[in-house]
Structure formats: C-alpha cells, structure tokens
C-alpha cells in the first residue's frame, strides 16, 4: 500500500494512473471500524484502484475542542487498510488540505440548515468543502459513503449533481452492533453506562409511530434530543449523551 501525505504527491500519483482503471475513494476521518471496512470491501469489489483518505477535517467541527479529542488510531488504521487490500492511503495534514487557510468554502443553503445542520452551524459547509477538495485531488470515478450519515450522503449527492461532477456516489448500509447500535468512531468515547443507554436511539426510532412520539420517548428517558424528523422515507435522529453526540436513522 502506498502512503501519501502531500497533496502534490497525490496529484502526481493520480496523473500516472491508467485511464482504463476505475478509481474508488473512501473518505474517512480515521478511527476505522467495521462500518468503514464495509465501505472498503464494496470499493474493493467494484473498483480497480482503491484510495482511502484519513483526515480529521477541522472545518466540520463547530467546537475546536471536539476536533482535538476526536479519536485518533492511525497505526491501527493503517494495518486495517493493508489487510483490506487498499492501494493508496492519503494522510494529509491540515495545511496540505487548506494551504490558503479556509477562505474558500462550499455552501449549500437549504438541506444543510436542517436536522444536524440546525444544531451544528457550519458543519456541512466544512464537510462539502473537504469532500470537494478530496474529489479534485483524487479524481475518483466512484466514492463510498455510509447511510448512517444520511443527511451528509444526500448533500454530497446534491453537490455532485449541482456541479456536474462525473463521480458516482455509492451509499452503503449502516453497520450495527448485535444490539442495534450503529457503529461510529464516537462510540469509543461513551462510558459503559452511556454505551448501554445508547442503543435506545435505534430502538425508539424504529418502534415509535411518529417522529414526535420518538422525540418525547427519548426525552422522557432522559436523553438530550437534538431532533427526530422524518425525511425521504427515513426517520432521522440525534441525541447527546454527555459530551458525545450520536446520530442514526431507520427506513420507515
Ligand atoms: O463521514 C465522515 O467521516 C466525514 O464527514 C467525511 C465525509 C470523511 C468528510 O470529512
């Protein structure tokens, strides 16, 4: 597996890839788990060359402390990527992605303001900006994203359409623990007690007759609920457990 840190190295590598090869990109923020591995597996099956980026993007964290404490497990991640048969790991630093500072940003002014966007101002601007930068550097034909971040997935699909980009966005189903908790890098920040409570989010989203009843049941159980809303055939929800924010969605 080739490891690249510099944006210029990435551009040079990309220039020499044969035009006949299908390139798949899995963008990540590291702290890899089975959910990421399912994206890698799908990319490996469908593409000739698989590139994974690991970059904890500061511009999508509205709180710089949250960015600083985001789990980082780089050496473990690299071993997982090698085992998964990844061809290229792109591991840039912040100044490689934002050489100009972050003066140029990509804004969406509708869906990005709802749901998670209403509670994390600027979050999706950061996500769309970094994904656009990665798309320009790596020029993948296909890119893989998890359905757990359903709103993010819809926004990235919308961005690719709006800017006429020839990139196929490939959604991958949420991977769950045996008790139903959606896998997330943030789960490692939960205490044992919070971990046992966290499973309620998925259960309640699934069994409640409406979004508003799911929201009241979660609140009655003592969770701080950011939102529960139905959108495009899914019920989306976000709760806070101490300092950890968890999101999930179920198909209605
Ligand atoms: O879903 C994530 O891990 C991040 O939001 C992404 C898409 C890698 C952009 O930083």
Coordinates of C-alpha atoms and ligand atoms in Angstrom, one line a residue:
X1 CA 0.0 0.0 0.0
X2 CA 1.3 3.4 -0.9
X3 CA 1.1 6.1 1.8
X4 CA 0.9 9.7 0.6
X5 CA 1.0 12.8 2.9
X6 CA 1.4 15.7 0.5
X7 CA -1.4 17.0 -1.8
X8 CA 1.2 17.3 -4.6
X9 CA 2.2 13.7 -4.2
X10 CA -1.5 12.7 -4.5
X11 CA -1.8 14.8 -7.7
X12 CA 1.3 13.3 -9.2
X13 CA 0.2 9.7 -8.3
X14 CA -3.2 10.4 -9.9
X15 CA -1.7 11.6 -13.2
X16 CA 0.1 8.4 -13.8
X17 CA -2.9 6.1 -13.2
X18 CA -4.0 4.4 -16.5
X19 CA -7.1 5.9 -18.0
X20 CA -8.6 2.4 -18.1
X21 CA -8.7 2.0 -14.3
X22 CA -11.7 2.7 -12.2
X23 CA -10.7 4.6 -9.1
X24 CA -12.8 4.3 -5.9
X25 CA -12.4 6.7 -3.0
X26 CA -13.4 6.0 0.6
X27 CA -13.1 9.3 2.5
X28 CA -12.7 8.8 6.3
X29 CA -11.7 10.6 9.4
X30 CA -9.9 7.5 10.7
X31 CA -10.7 5.6 13.9
X32 CA -11.8 2.9 11.5
X33 CA -14.4 0.3 12.4
X34 CA -16.5 -2.4 10.7
X35 CA -18.7 0.3 9.1
X36 CA -15.6 1.7 7.3
X37 CA -14.5 -1.8 6.4
X38 CA -17.8 -2.5 4.7
X39 CA -17.2 0.6 2.5
X40 CA -13.7 -0.6 1.7
X41 CA -15.0 -4.0 0.8
X42 CA -17.6 -2.6 -1.6
X43 CA -15.0 -0.3 -3.1
X44 CA -12.5 -3.2 -3.5
X45 CA -15.2 -5.3 -5.3
X46 CA -16.2 -2.6 -7.6
X47 CA -13.0 -0.7 -8.5
X48 CA -9.6 -1.4 -9.9
X49 CA -7.8 1.0 -7.5
X50 CA -9.0 1.9 -4.0
X51 CA -7.9 5.1 -2.3
X52 CA -8.7 5.9 1.3
X53 CA -8.2 9.3 2.8
X54 CA -7.8 9.7 6.6
X55 CA -8.2 13.4 7.5
X56 CA -9.9 14.7 10.7
X57 CA -11.3 17.8 9.0
X58 CA -11.2 20.7 11.4
X59 CA -13.7 22.9 9.5
X60 CA -16.6 20.5 10.1
X61 CA -16.2 20.7 13.9
X62 CA -18.0 23.7 15.3
X63 CA -16.1 23.2 18.5
X64 CA -12.3 23.0 18.2
X65 CA -12.1 21.0 21.5
X66 CA -14.3 18.3 19.9
X67 CA -11.9 18.2 17.0
X68 CA -8.9 17.9 19.4
X69 CA -10.5 15.0 21.3
X70 CA -11.8 13.1 18.2
X71 CA -10.4 9.5 18.4
X72 CA -7.1 9.0 16.5
X73 CA -5.8 5.5 15.9
X74 CA -3.6 5.9 12.9
X75 CA -1.2 2.9 13.2
X76 CA -4.1 0.6 13.8
X77 CA -6.0 2.2 10.9
X78 CA -3.0 1.7 8.6
X79 CA -2.9 -2.1 9.4
X80 CA -6.6 -2.4 8.8
X81 CA -6.2 -0.7 5.4
X82 CA -3.4 -3.0 4.4
X83 CA -5.4 -6.1 5.4
X84 CA -8.4 -4.8 3.4
X85 CA -6.3 -4.6 0.2
X86 CA -6.3 -0.8 -0.1
X87 CA -3.9 0.5 -2.8
X88 CA -3.3 4.1 -1.6
X89 CA -3.8 5.8 1.8
X90 CA -3.9 9.6 1.6
X91 CA -2.9 11.0 5.0
X92 CA -2.7 14.8 4.7
X93 CA -2.1 17.3 7.4
X94 CA -4.4 20.4 7.7
X95 CA -2.1 22.7 5.8
X96 CA -2.0 20.2 2.9
X97 CA -5.8 20.5 2.5
X98 CA -6.2 24.1 3.4
X99 CA -3.0 25.8 2.1
X100 CA -4.9 29.1 1.7
X101 CA -6.4 28.9 5.3
X102 CA -10.0 28.1 4.8
X103 CA -11.1 31.2 2.9
X104 CA -12.8 29.3 0.1
X105 CA -15.8 27.3 1.3
X106 CA -18.6 25.5 -0.3
X107 CA -22.1 26.4 1.0
X108 CA -25.5 24.7 0.5
X109 CA -28.3 26.9 1.8
X110 CA -31.3 24.5 2.2
X111 CA -30.9 20.9 3.4
X112 CA -27.7 21.8 5.2
X113 CA -29.6 24.1 7.6
X114 CA -32.0 21.4 8.8
X115 CA -31.6 18.5 11.2
X116 CA -27.9 18.1 12.1
X117 CA -27.1 21.4 10.4
X118 CA -29.5 23.3 12.7
X119 CA -27.6 22.0 15.7
X120 CA -24.0 22.2 14.2
X121 CA -23.8 25.5 12.4
X122 CA -21.2 25.4 9.6
X123 CA -20.8 21.6 9.9
X124 CA -21.9 20.7 6.4
X125 CA -20.0 23.7 4.9
X126 CA -16.9 22.0 6.3
X127 CA -17.9 18.6 5.0
X128 CA -18.8 19.7 1.5
X129 CA -15.7 21.8 1.2
X130 CA -13.3 19.0 2.3
X131 CA -15.1 16.4 0.1
X132 CA -14.9 18.7 -2.9
X133 CA -11.2 19.2 -2.3
X134 CA -10.6 15.5 -2.0
X135 CA -12.6 14.9 -5.2
X136 CA -10.4 17.4 -7.0
X137 CA -7.2 16.0 -5.7
X138 CA -8.0 12.3 -6.2
X139 CA -10.5 12.5 -9.1
X140 CA -12.2 9.2 -8.2
X141 CA -14.8 7.7 -10.5
X142 CA -16.8 6.3 -7.5
X143 CA -16.9 7.4 -3.9
X144 CA -18.3 5.5 -1.0
X145 CA -20.3 6.9 2.0
X146 CA -22.3 5.3 4.8
X147 CA -26.0 5.7 5.1
X148 CA -25.7 6.3 8.8
X149 CA -24.8 9.9 7.9
X150 CA -27.9 10.1 5.7
X151 CA -28.1 13.9 5.5
X152 CA -24.4 14.1 4.6
X153 CA -24.9 11.5 1.9
X154 CA -27.9 13.5 0.4
X155 CA -25.8 16.7 0.5
X156 CA -22.8 15.1 -1.2
X157 CA -25.1 13.6 -3.9
X158 CA -26.7 17.0 -4.4
X159 CA -23.3 18.7 -4.7
X160 CA -22.0 16.2 -7.3
X161 CA -25.2 16.8 -9.4
X162 CA -25.1 20.6 -8.9
X163 CA -21.5 20.9 -10.1
X164 CA -21.9 18.3 -13.0
X165 CA -19.2 16.1 -11.5
X166 CA -18.6 12.7 -13.1
X167 CA -18.4 10.8 -9.8
X168 CA -20.8 8.0 -8.8
X169 CA -21.8 8.3 -5.2
X170 CA -22.2 4.8 -3.7
X171 CA -24.2 4.6 -0.5
X172 CA -23.5 1.7 1.9
X173 CA -25.9 0.4 4.6
X174 CA -25.3 1.2 8.2
X175 CA -23.4 -1.5 10.1
X176 CA -24.7 -2.2 13.6
X177 CA -23.6 -3.9 16.9
X178 CA -25.6 -7.0 17.8
X179 CA -27.9 -4.9 20.0
X180 CA -28.6 -2.4 17.1
X181 CA -26.3 0.5 18.0
X182 CA -25.0 2.0 14.8
X183 CA -21.2 1.7 14.5
X184 CA -19.5 5.1 14.9
X185 CA -16.0 6.3 15.7
X186 CA -17.6 8.3 18.5
X187 CA -18.9 5.1 20.3
X188 CA -15.4 4.7 21.8
X189 CA -16.0 7.9 23.7
X190 CA -19.0 6.5 25.6
X191 CA -18.7 5.3 29.2
X192 CA -20.0 1.8 29.9
X193 CA -23.3 3.2 31.2
X194 CA -23.7 5.6 28.2
X195 CA -23.0 2.7 25.9
X196 CA -25.8 0.6 27.4
X197 CA -28.2 3.6 27.1
X198 CA -27.1 4.5 23.5
X199 CA -28.9 1.5 22.0
X200 CA -32.3 3.2 22.8
X201 CA -31.8 5.6 20.0
X202 CA -32.1 3.0 17.3
X203 CA -34.9 1.0 19.1
X204 CA -37.1 4.1 19.7
X205 CA -36.6 5.5 16.1
X206 CA -37.7 2.1 14.8
X207 CA -40.8 1.3 17.0
X208 CA -42.3 4.8 17.5
X209 CA -45.5 5.6 15.5
X210 CA -44.2 9.1 14.6
X211 CA -41.2 11.3 14.8
X212 CA -42.7 13.4 17.5
X213 CA -43.5 10.4 19.7
X214 CA -40.0 9.1 19.3
X215 CA -38.7 12.5 20.4
X216 CA -40.9 12.6 23.5
X217 CA -40.0 9.0 24.5
X218 CA -36.3 9.8 24.1
X219 CA -36.7 12.9 26.2
X220 CA -38.7 11.1 28.9
X221 CA -35.8 8.6 29.1
X222 CA -33.5 11.5 29.9
X223 CA -31.7 12.0 26.6
X224 CA -31.0 15.4 25.3
X225 CA -32.6 15.2 21.9
X226 CA -31.3 17.5 19.1
X227 CA -34.0 16.4 16.7
X228 CA -36.1 13.5 15.4
X229 CA -37.6 14.1 12.0
X230 CA -38.9 12.1 9.1
X231 CA -37.2 12.8 5.8
X232 CA -37.2 11.0 2.4
X233 CA -38.7 7.7 3.8
X234 CA -36.3 7.7 6.8
X235 CA -36.6 8.7 10.4
X236 CA -33.5 10.6 11.4
X237 CA -32.5 11.4 15.0
X238 CA -29.6 12.8 17.0
X239 CA -29.1 12.7 20.8
X240 CA -26.4 13.8 23.2
X241 CA -25.1 11.5 25.8
X242 CA -22.8 13.6 28.0
X243 CA -20.2 15.1 25.5
X244 CA -20.9 12.5 22.8
X245 CA -23.4 13.2 20.1
X246 CA -24.9 10.2 18.4
X247 CA -26.9 10.1 15.1
X248 CA -28.9 7.3 13.5
X249 CA -31.7 6.8 11.0
X250 CA -34.1 3.9 10.1
X251 CA -36.0 3.2 7.0
X252 CA -39.7 3.9 7.6
Ligands
LIG1 O1 -18.2 11.0 7.3 C1 -17.1 11.4 7.5 O2 -16.2 10.6 8.1 C2 -16.6 12.8 7.2 O3 -17.7 13.7 7.3 C3 -16.0 12.9 5.7 C4 -17.0 12.5 4.7 C5 -14.8 11.9 5.6 C6 -15.6 14.3 5.5 O4 -14.6 14.7 6.4

